[in-house]
Amino acid sequence: MSEATFPDIYRADDLRYSDEGDHPAMPYRRSGASGLKLPAITLGLWHNFGSDRPLQTQREILRHAFDRGVTHFDLANNYGPVPGAAEENFGRIMASDFRPYRDELLISSKAGWDMQAGPYGFGGSRKYLVASLDASLKRMGLDYVDIFYHHRPDPETPLEETIGALDHIVRSGRALYVGVSSYSPERTREAQAIAKDLGTPLLIHQPSYSMFNRWTEEELLSTCADQGMGVIAFSALAQGLLTNKYLHGVPENSRLGSHKMDSGFLTDETLEAIRALNDIAAKRGQTLAQMAIAWVLRRPEVTSALIGASSVKQLDDSLDAVKNLEFTDAELAEIDRYATDRGINQWAGATASTE
């Protein structure tokens, strides 16, 4: 698609890295033991960037994110709908708006979950990972991605093959860094040992982590720190549960209302916890979403919190979490009364299967 699709020319905000603009400056955090810094908040294109959403709305969200210092956009081969659509749409917007700013951007993609029918559209084989990344680069119109992840553990493929493929991807120039997602602590240690031996250490781990999904605190966060890996937490808002969206019922356009999320996730007890946490956030002068993001970022092991956005307004609300990232001991103790695992970790099976 040519630039004629978007008649106006985008120029990034000159104050995107400054406190002098209309919003607070985005903090940047070093990823593990590497030299790479990520914004404290990353924009993910898991939802809202497929073929079912207006391209102009997607463009407005991406532009505004970058204008507020969000330099990291996170994708995967199968993000849509349909699979591949998010990368295709991002590629169109990259060509029209962000090409002059490529060196200021971190663009990540992944492969590992279902992408296509047949034996080469799932898992952790060298065949799938390399071919998938080549297709992702073509869809996005890029020469390389900054970070490429193995999207999920694959117990049927030798770990040496999967990590060897990631090493090849870096050495071939397809990616600058590599990481893993949803690996267990044990599998993470094994993977990093192989990666270091090959000479391409894993940069980062992307697990699910939120107030309602705290499995990473048991061992994974400390494992990543010990292994020199950063952590980028996805689903920091518990797929929208940790927002004001469900305080007064289930909206039709929500993930629950549109049946994109298990209705069992929102029990009466969980709803009571959401309301209690919302009251705590109000005392801090924050929305619930802002407090939930700040809470994930309270851990020194966490490099970035990964969020989604369906509008510029929603994006602004989430990004304003950086106005207050500090918690008192009393606040954390009160939050802990309600911030408990609530059976929403739909990725637990994949993680556990590698133990």
PDB file of C-alpha atoms in Angstrom, residues 6-215:
ATOM      1  CA  PHE A   6      -2.642   8.399   4.255  1.00  0.00           C
ATOM      2  CA  PRO A   7      -2.673  11.906   2.716  1.00  0.00           C
ATOM      3  CA  ASP A   8      -1.232  13.700   5.747  1.00  0.00           C
ATOM      4  CA  ILE A   9       2.479  13.503   6.497  1.00  0.00           C
ATOM      5  CA  TYR A  10       3.510  12.407   9.988  1.00  0.00           C
ATOM      6  CA  ARG A  11       6.214  14.232  11.882  1.00  0.00           C
ATOM      7  CA  ALA A  12       7.030  12.866  15.318  1.00  0.00           C
ATOM      8  CA  ASP A  13       6.697  15.166  18.323  1.00  0.00           C
ATOM      9  CA  ASP A  14      10.012  16.940  18.909  1.00  0.00           C
ATOM     10  CA  LEU A  15       9.427  16.642  22.680  1.00  0.00           C
ATOM     11  CA  ARG A  16       8.809  12.874  22.711  1.00  0.00           C
ATOM     12  CA  TYR A  17      11.796  12.264  24.982  1.00  0.00           C
ATOM     13  CA  SER A  18      11.335  15.378  27.112  1.00  0.00           C
ATOM     14  CA  ASP A  19       9.486  16.403  30.276  1.00  0.00           C
ATOM     15  CA  GLU A  20       8.724  19.730  28.607  1.00  0.00           C
ATOM     16  CA  GLY A  21       5.767  18.407  26.616  1.00  0.00           C
ATOM     17  CA  ASP A  22       2.171  17.830  27.640  1.00  0.00           C
ATOM     18  CA  HIS A  23       3.009  14.469  29.237  1.00  0.00           C
ATOM     19  CA  PRO A  24       5.717  13.102  31.550  1.00  0.00           C
ATOM     20  CA  ALA A  25       8.795  11.670  29.856  1.00  0.00           C
ATOM     21  CA  MET A  26       8.836   7.925  29.353  1.00  0.00           C
ATOM     22  CA  PRO A  27      11.432   6.152  31.555  1.00  0.00           C
ATOM     23  CA  TYR A  28      13.754   3.667  29.852  1.00  0.00           C
ATOM     24  CA  ARG A  29      15.133   0.573  31.556  1.00  0.00           C
ATOM     25  CA  ARG A  30      18.075  -1.631  30.687  1.00  0.00           C
ATOM     26  CA  SER A  31      17.124  -5.176  29.706  1.00  0.00           C
ATOM     27  CA  GLY A  32      18.992  -7.504  32.031  1.00  0.00           C
ATOM     28  CA  ALA A  33      22.755  -7.437  31.602  1.00  0.00           C
ATOM     29  CA  SER A  34      22.586  -6.081  28.057  1.00  0.00           C
ATOM     30  CA  GLY A  35      23.165  -2.585  26.713  1.00  0.00           C
ATOM     31  CA  LEU A  36      19.634  -2.299  25.340  1.00  0.00           C
ATOM     32  CA  LYS A  37      17.059  -0.042  27.001  1.00  0.00           C
ATOM     33  CA  LEU A  38      13.307  -0.513  26.608  1.00  0.00           C
ATOM     34  CA  PRO A  39      10.556   1.979  27.416  1.00  0.00           C
ATOM     35  CA  ALA A  40       8.910   1.204  30.747  1.00  0.00           C
ATOM     36  CA  ILE A  41       5.684   0.666  28.790  1.00  0.00           C
ATOM     37  CA  THR A  42       5.585  -1.185  25.465  1.00  0.00           C
ATOM     38  CA  LEU A  43       2.669  -1.170  23.027  1.00  0.00           C
ATOM     39  CA  GLY A  44       1.583  -4.636  21.951  1.00  0.00           C
ATOM     40  CA  LEU A  45      -0.378  -5.324  18.762  1.00  0.00           C
ATOM     41  CA  TRP A  46      -1.947  -8.591  19.943  1.00  0.00           C
ATOM     42  CA  HIS A  47      -5.460  -7.135  19.742  1.00  0.00           C
ATOM     43  CA  ASN A  48      -6.879  -4.116  17.903  1.00  0.00           C
ATOM     44  CA  PHE A  49      -4.493  -4.200  14.939  1.00  0.00           C
ATOM     45  CA  GLY A  50      -6.023  -6.902  12.783  1.00  0.00           C
ATOM     46  CA  SER A  51      -8.242  -6.828   9.733  1.00  0.00           C
ATOM     47  CA  ASP A  52     -11.325  -6.120  11.875  1.00  0.00           C
ATOM     48  CA  ARG A  53     -10.195  -2.624  12.951  1.00  0.00           C
ATOM     49  CA  PRO A  54      -9.915   0.602  10.903  1.00  0.00           C
ATOM     50  CA  LEU A  55      -6.380   1.165   9.680  1.00  0.00           C
ATOM     51  CA  GLN A  56      -6.599   4.882  10.420  1.00  0.00           C
ATOM     52  CA  THR A  57      -7.393   4.167  14.098  1.00  0.00           C
ATOM     53  CA  GLN A  58      -4.387   1.851  14.280  1.00  0.00           C
ATOM     54  CA  ARG A  59      -2.257   4.560  12.769  1.00  0.00           C
ATOM     55  CA  GLU A  60      -3.437   7.150  15.303  1.00  0.00           C
ATOM     56  CA  ILE A  61      -2.634   4.838  18.210  1.00  0.00           C
ATOM     57  CA  LEU A  62       0.858   4.010  16.930  1.00  0.00           C
ATOM     58  CA  ARG A  63       1.654   7.649  16.179  1.00  0.00           C
ATOM     59  CA  HIS A  64       0.508   8.813  19.602  1.00  0.00           C
ATOM     60  CA  ALA A  65       2.465   6.071  21.343  1.00  0.00           C
ATOM     61  CA  PHE A  66       5.688   7.128  19.630  1.00  0.00           C
ATOM     62  CA  ASP A  67       4.947  10.796  20.322  1.00  0.00           C
ATOM     63  CA  ARG A  68       4.848   9.853  24.011  1.00  0.00           C
ATOM     64  CA  GLY A  69       8.172   8.047  23.945  1.00  0.00           C
ATOM     65  CA  VAL A  70       6.986   4.487  23.364  1.00  0.00           C
ATOM     66  CA  THR A  71       9.796   3.219  21.164  1.00  0.00           C
ATOM     67  CA  HIS A  72       8.907  -0.484  21.354  1.00  0.00           C
ATOM     68  CA  PHE A  73       6.139  -2.125  19.311  1.00  0.00           C
ATOM     69  CA  ASP A  74       5.559  -5.825  19.988  1.00  0.00           C
ATOM     70  CA  LEU A  75       4.056  -8.179  17.383  1.00  0.00           C
ATOM     71  CA  ALA A  76       3.867 -11.862  16.493  1.00  0.00           C
ATOM     72  CA  ASN A  77       3.375 -13.799  13.276  1.00  0.00           C
ATOM     73  CA  ASN A  78      -0.185 -14.865  14.175  1.00  0.00           C
ATOM     74  CA  TYR A  79      -1.573 -11.602  15.562  1.00  0.00           C
ATOM     75  CA  GLY A  80      -4.767 -10.634  13.797  1.00  0.00           C
ATOM     76  CA  PRO A  81      -7.392 -11.508  12.900  1.00  0.00           C
ATOM     77  CA  VAL A  82      -6.492 -12.989  10.466  1.00  0.00           C
ATOM     78  CA  PRO A  83      -3.040 -14.401  11.313  1.00  0.00           C
ATOM     79  CA  GLY A  84      -0.453 -12.066   9.836  1.00  0.00           C
ATOM     80  CA  ALA A  85      -2.826  -9.095   9.585  1.00  0.00           C
ATOM     81  CA  ALA A  86      -1.267  -7.118  12.443  1.00  0.00           C
ATOM     82  CA  GLU A  87       2.169  -7.353  10.834  1.00  0.00           C
ATOM     83  CA  GLU A  88       0.751  -6.391   7.441  1.00  0.00           C
ATOM     84  CA  ASN A  89      -1.044  -3.370   8.888  1.00  0.00           C
ATOM     85  CA  PHE A  90       2.008  -2.363  10.883  1.00  0.00           C
ATOM     86  CA  GLY A  91       4.083  -2.642   7.714  1.00  0.00           C
ATOM     87  CA  ARG A  92       1.763  -0.213   5.924  1.00  0.00           C
ATOM     88  CA  ILE A  93       1.988   2.287   8.771  1.00  0.00           C
ATOM     89  CA  MET A  94       5.728   1.759   9.050  1.00  0.00           C
ATOM     90  CA  ALA A  95       6.105   2.669   5.371  1.00  0.00           C
ATOM     91  CA  SER A  96       3.878   5.739   5.556  1.00  0.00           C
ATOM     92  CA  ASP A  97       4.912   7.156   8.957  1.00  0.00           C
ATOM     93  CA  PHE A  98       7.826   5.539  10.726  1.00  0.00           C
ATOM     94  CA  ARG A  99      10.415   4.810   8.047  1.00  0.00           C
ATOM     95  CA  PRO A 100      12.441   7.969   8.926  1.00  0.00           C
ATOM     96  CA  TYR A 101      12.469   6.862  12.590  1.00  0.00           C
ATOM     97  CA  ARG A 102      13.504   3.222  12.130  1.00  0.00           C
ATOM     98  CA  ASP A 103      16.694   3.636  14.164  1.00  0.00           C
ATOM     99  CA  GLU A 104      14.664   4.978  17.108  1.00  0.00           C
ATOM    100  CA  LEU A 105      12.303   2.001  17.158  1.00  0.00           C
ATOM    101  CA  LEU A 106      12.427  -1.444  18.718  1.00  0.00           C
ATOM    102  CA  ILE A 107      10.232  -3.800  16.710  1.00  0.00           C
ATOM    103  CA  SER A 108       9.744  -7.337  17.949  1.00  0.00           C
ATOM    104  CA  SER A 109       8.008 -10.392  16.565  1.00  0.00           C
ATOM    105  CA  LYS A 110       7.578 -14.041  17.545  1.00  0.00           C
ATOM    106  CA  ALA A 111       6.843 -17.510  16.264  1.00  0.00           C
ATOM    107  CA  GLY A 112       5.823 -20.650  18.102  1.00  0.00           C
ATOM    108  CA  TRP A 113       2.052 -20.705  18.340  1.00  0.00           C
ATOM    109  CA  ASP A 114      -0.302 -21.764  15.533  1.00  0.00           C
ATOM    110  CA  MET A 115       0.282 -19.781  12.355  1.00  0.00           C
ATOM    111  CA  GLN A 116      -0.806 -22.040   9.500  1.00  0.00           C
ATOM    112  CA  ALA A 117      -1.998 -25.546   8.756  1.00  0.00           C
ATOM    113  CA  GLY A 118       0.482 -28.334   8.166  1.00  0.00           C
ATOM    114  CA  PRO A 119       3.589 -29.550   9.982  1.00  0.00           C
ATOM    115  CA  TYR A 120       5.582 -26.312   9.665  1.00  0.00           C
ATOM    116  CA  GLY A 121       3.212 -23.771  11.203  1.00  0.00           C
ATOM    117  CA  PHE A 122       3.665 -24.480  14.915  1.00  0.00           C
ATOM    118  CA  GLY A 123       6.342 -25.299  17.481  1.00  0.00           C
ATOM    119  CA  GLY A 124      10.035 -24.637  17.824  1.00  0.00           C
ATOM    120  CA  SER A 125      11.744 -26.251  14.834  1.00  0.00           C
ATOM    121  CA  ARG A 126      14.443 -24.435  12.908  1.00  0.00           C
ATOM    122  CA  LYS A 127      12.306 -24.825   9.790  1.00  0.00           C
ATOM    123  CA  TYR A 128       9.325 -23.022  11.340  1.00  0.00           C
ATOM    124  CA  LEU A 129      11.180 -20.258  13.183  1.00  0.00           C
ATOM    125  CA  VAL A 130      13.393 -19.159  10.289  1.00  0.00           C
ATOM    126  CA  ALA A 131      10.685 -19.391   7.631  1.00  0.00           C
ATOM    127  CA  SER A 132       8.192 -17.606   9.878  1.00  0.00           C
ATOM    128  CA  LEU A 133      10.533 -14.715  10.554  1.00  0.00           C
ATOM    129  CA  ASP A 134      11.262 -14.344   6.843  1.00  0.00           C
ATOM    130  CA  ALA A 135       7.516 -14.084   6.232  1.00  0.00           C
ATOM    131  CA  SER A 136       7.130 -11.580   9.093  1.00  0.00           C
ATOM    132  CA  LEU A 137       9.867  -9.371   7.677  1.00  0.00           C
ATOM    133  CA  LYS A 138       8.170  -9.417   4.292  1.00  0.00           C
ATOM    134  CA  ARG A 139       4.798  -8.479   5.805  1.00  0.00           C
ATOM    135  CA  MET A 140       6.309  -5.590   7.754  1.00  0.00           C
ATOM    136  CA  GLY A 141       8.626  -4.436   4.987  1.00  0.00           C
ATOM    137  CA  LEU A 142      11.664  -4.661   7.269  1.00  0.00           C
ATOM    138  CA  ASP A 143      15.217  -5.850   6.815  1.00  0.00           C
ATOM    139  CA  TYR A 144      15.418  -7.024  10.434  1.00  0.00           C
ATOM    140  CA  VAL A 145      13.554  -7.007  13.738  1.00  0.00           C
ATOM    141  CA  ASP A 146      15.175  -5.786  16.906  1.00  0.00           C
ATOM    142  CA  ILE A 147      13.938  -8.706  19.031  1.00  0.00           C
ATOM    143  CA  PHE A 148      12.687 -12.115  17.919  1.00  0.00           C
ATOM    144  CA  TYR A 149      11.111 -14.542  20.390  1.00  0.00           C
ATOM    145  CA  HIS A 150      10.307 -18.186  20.526  1.00  0.00           C
ATOM    146  CA  HIS A 151       6.661 -17.647  21.462  1.00  0.00           C
ATOM    147  CA  ARG A 152       6.074 -20.719  23.622  1.00  0.00           C
ATOM    148  CA  PRO A 153       7.882 -23.846  24.853  1.00  0.00           C
ATOM    149  CA  ASP A 154       7.793 -26.845  22.530  1.00  0.00           C
ATOM    150  CA  PRO A 155       8.554 -30.077  24.388  1.00  0.00           C
ATOM    151  CA  GLU A 156       8.576 -32.055  21.117  1.00  0.00           C
ATOM    152  CA  THR A 157      11.531 -30.159  19.646  1.00  0.00           C
ATOM    153  CA  PRO A 158      15.013 -30.460  21.185  1.00  0.00           C
ATOM    154  CA  LEU A 159      15.843 -27.227  22.948  1.00  0.00           C
ATOM    155  CA  GLU A 160      19.231 -27.238  21.227  1.00  0.00           C
ATOM    156  CA  GLU A 161      17.460 -26.973  17.876  1.00  0.00           C
ATOM    157  CA  THR A 162      15.214 -24.115  18.947  1.00  0.00           C
ATOM    158  CA  ILE A 163      17.986 -22.060  20.540  1.00  0.00           C
ATOM    159  CA  GLY A 164      20.320 -22.912  17.682  1.00  0.00           C
ATOM    160  CA  ALA A 165      17.741 -21.459  15.305  1.00  0.00           C
ATOM    161  CA  LEU A 166      17.615 -18.248  17.363  1.00  0.00           C
ATOM    162  CA  ASP A 167      21.404 -18.037  17.239  1.00  0.00           C
ATOM    163  CA  HIS A 168      21.305 -18.489  13.442  1.00  0.00           C
ATOM    164  CA  ILE A 169      18.638 -15.781  13.163  1.00  0.00           C
ATOM    165  CA  VAL A 170      20.905 -13.256  14.884  1.00  0.00           C
ATOM    166  CA  ARG A 171      24.039 -14.282  12.961  1.00  0.00           C
ATOM    167  CA  SER A 172      22.151 -14.047   9.656  1.00  0.00           C
ATOM    168  CA  GLY A 173      21.099 -10.461  10.400  1.00  0.00           C
ATOM    169  CA  ARG A 174      17.390 -11.173  10.675  1.00  0.00           C
ATOM    170  CA  ALA A 175      17.258  -9.984  14.307  1.00  0.00           C
ATOM    171  CA  LEU A 176      19.528  -8.023  16.633  1.00  0.00           C
ATOM    172  CA  TYR A 177      18.460  -9.855  19.805  1.00  0.00           C
ATOM    173  CA  VAL A 178      16.456 -12.953  20.713  1.00  0.00           C
ATOM    174  CA  GLY A 179      14.331 -14.038  23.641  1.00  0.00           C
ATOM    175  CA  VAL A 180      11.720 -16.522  24.823  1.00  0.00           C
ATOM    176  CA  SER A 181       8.145 -16.315  26.055  1.00  0.00           C
ATOM    177  CA  SER A 182       6.229 -18.364  28.649  1.00  0.00           C
ATOM    178  CA  TYR A 183       9.207 -20.613  29.465  1.00  0.00           C
ATOM    179  CA  SER A 184       9.357 -22.126  32.940  1.00  0.00           C
ATOM    180  CA  PRO A 185      12.290 -21.211  35.222  1.00  0.00           C
ATOM    181  CA  GLU A 186      13.992 -24.555  34.577  1.00  0.00           C
ATOM    182  CA  ARG A 187      13.534 -24.310  30.816  1.00  0.00           C
ATOM    183  CA  THR A 188      14.778 -20.715  30.897  1.00  0.00           C
ATOM    184  CA  ARG A 189      18.006 -21.744  32.603  1.00  0.00           C
ATOM    185  CA  GLU A 190      18.534 -24.576  30.125  1.00  0.00           C
ATOM    186  CA  ALA A 191      17.861 -22.303  27.162  1.00  0.00           C
ATOM    187  CA  GLN A 192      20.197 -19.582  28.378  1.00  0.00           C
ATOM    188  CA  ALA A 193      23.003 -22.062  28.990  1.00  0.00           C
ATOM    189  CA  ILE A 194      22.743 -23.251  25.375  1.00  0.00           C
ATOM    190  CA  ALA A 195      22.464 -19.691  24.061  1.00  0.00           C
ATOM    191  CA  LYS A 196      25.534 -18.496  25.973  1.00  0.00           C
ATOM    192  CA  ASP A 197      27.530 -21.478  24.779  1.00  0.00           C
ATOM    193  CA  LEU A 198      26.610 -20.567  21.194  1.00  0.00           C
ATOM    194  CA  GLY A 199      27.607 -16.948  21.801  1.00  0.00           C
ATOM    195  CA  THR A 200      24.153 -15.349  21.454  1.00  0.00           C
ATOM    196  CA  PRO A 201      22.726 -14.926  24.973  1.00  0.00           C
ATOM    197  CA  LEU A 202      18.966 -14.550  25.336  1.00  0.00           C
ATOM    198  CA  LEU A 203      18.138 -10.901  25.921  1.00  0.00           C
ATOM    199  CA  ILE A 204      14.691 -11.102  27.455  1.00  0.00           C
ATOM    200  CA  HIS A 205      11.814 -13.251  28.662  1.00  0.00           C
ATOM    201  CA  GLN A 206       8.164 -12.405  27.992  1.00  0.00           C
ATOM    202  CA  PRO A 207       5.843 -14.024  30.577  1.00  0.00           C
ATOM    203  CA  SER A 208       2.293 -13.198  31.631  1.00  0.00           C
ATOM    204  CA  TYR A 209       2.320 -11.249  34.907  1.00  0.00           C
ATOM    205  CA  SER A 210      -0.305  -9.198  36.699  1.00  0.00           C
ATOM    206  CA  MET A 211      -1.957  -8.709  40.076  1.00  0.00           C
ATOM    207  CA  PHE A 212      -4.220 -11.645  39.229  1.00  0.00           C
ATOM    208  CA  ASN A 213      -1.477 -13.851  37.741  1.00  0.00           C
ATOM    209  CA  ARG A 214       1.604 -13.918  39.966  1.00  0.00           C
ATOM    210  CA  TRP A 215       3.295 -17.182  38.981  1.00  0.00           C
TER     211      TRP A 215
END
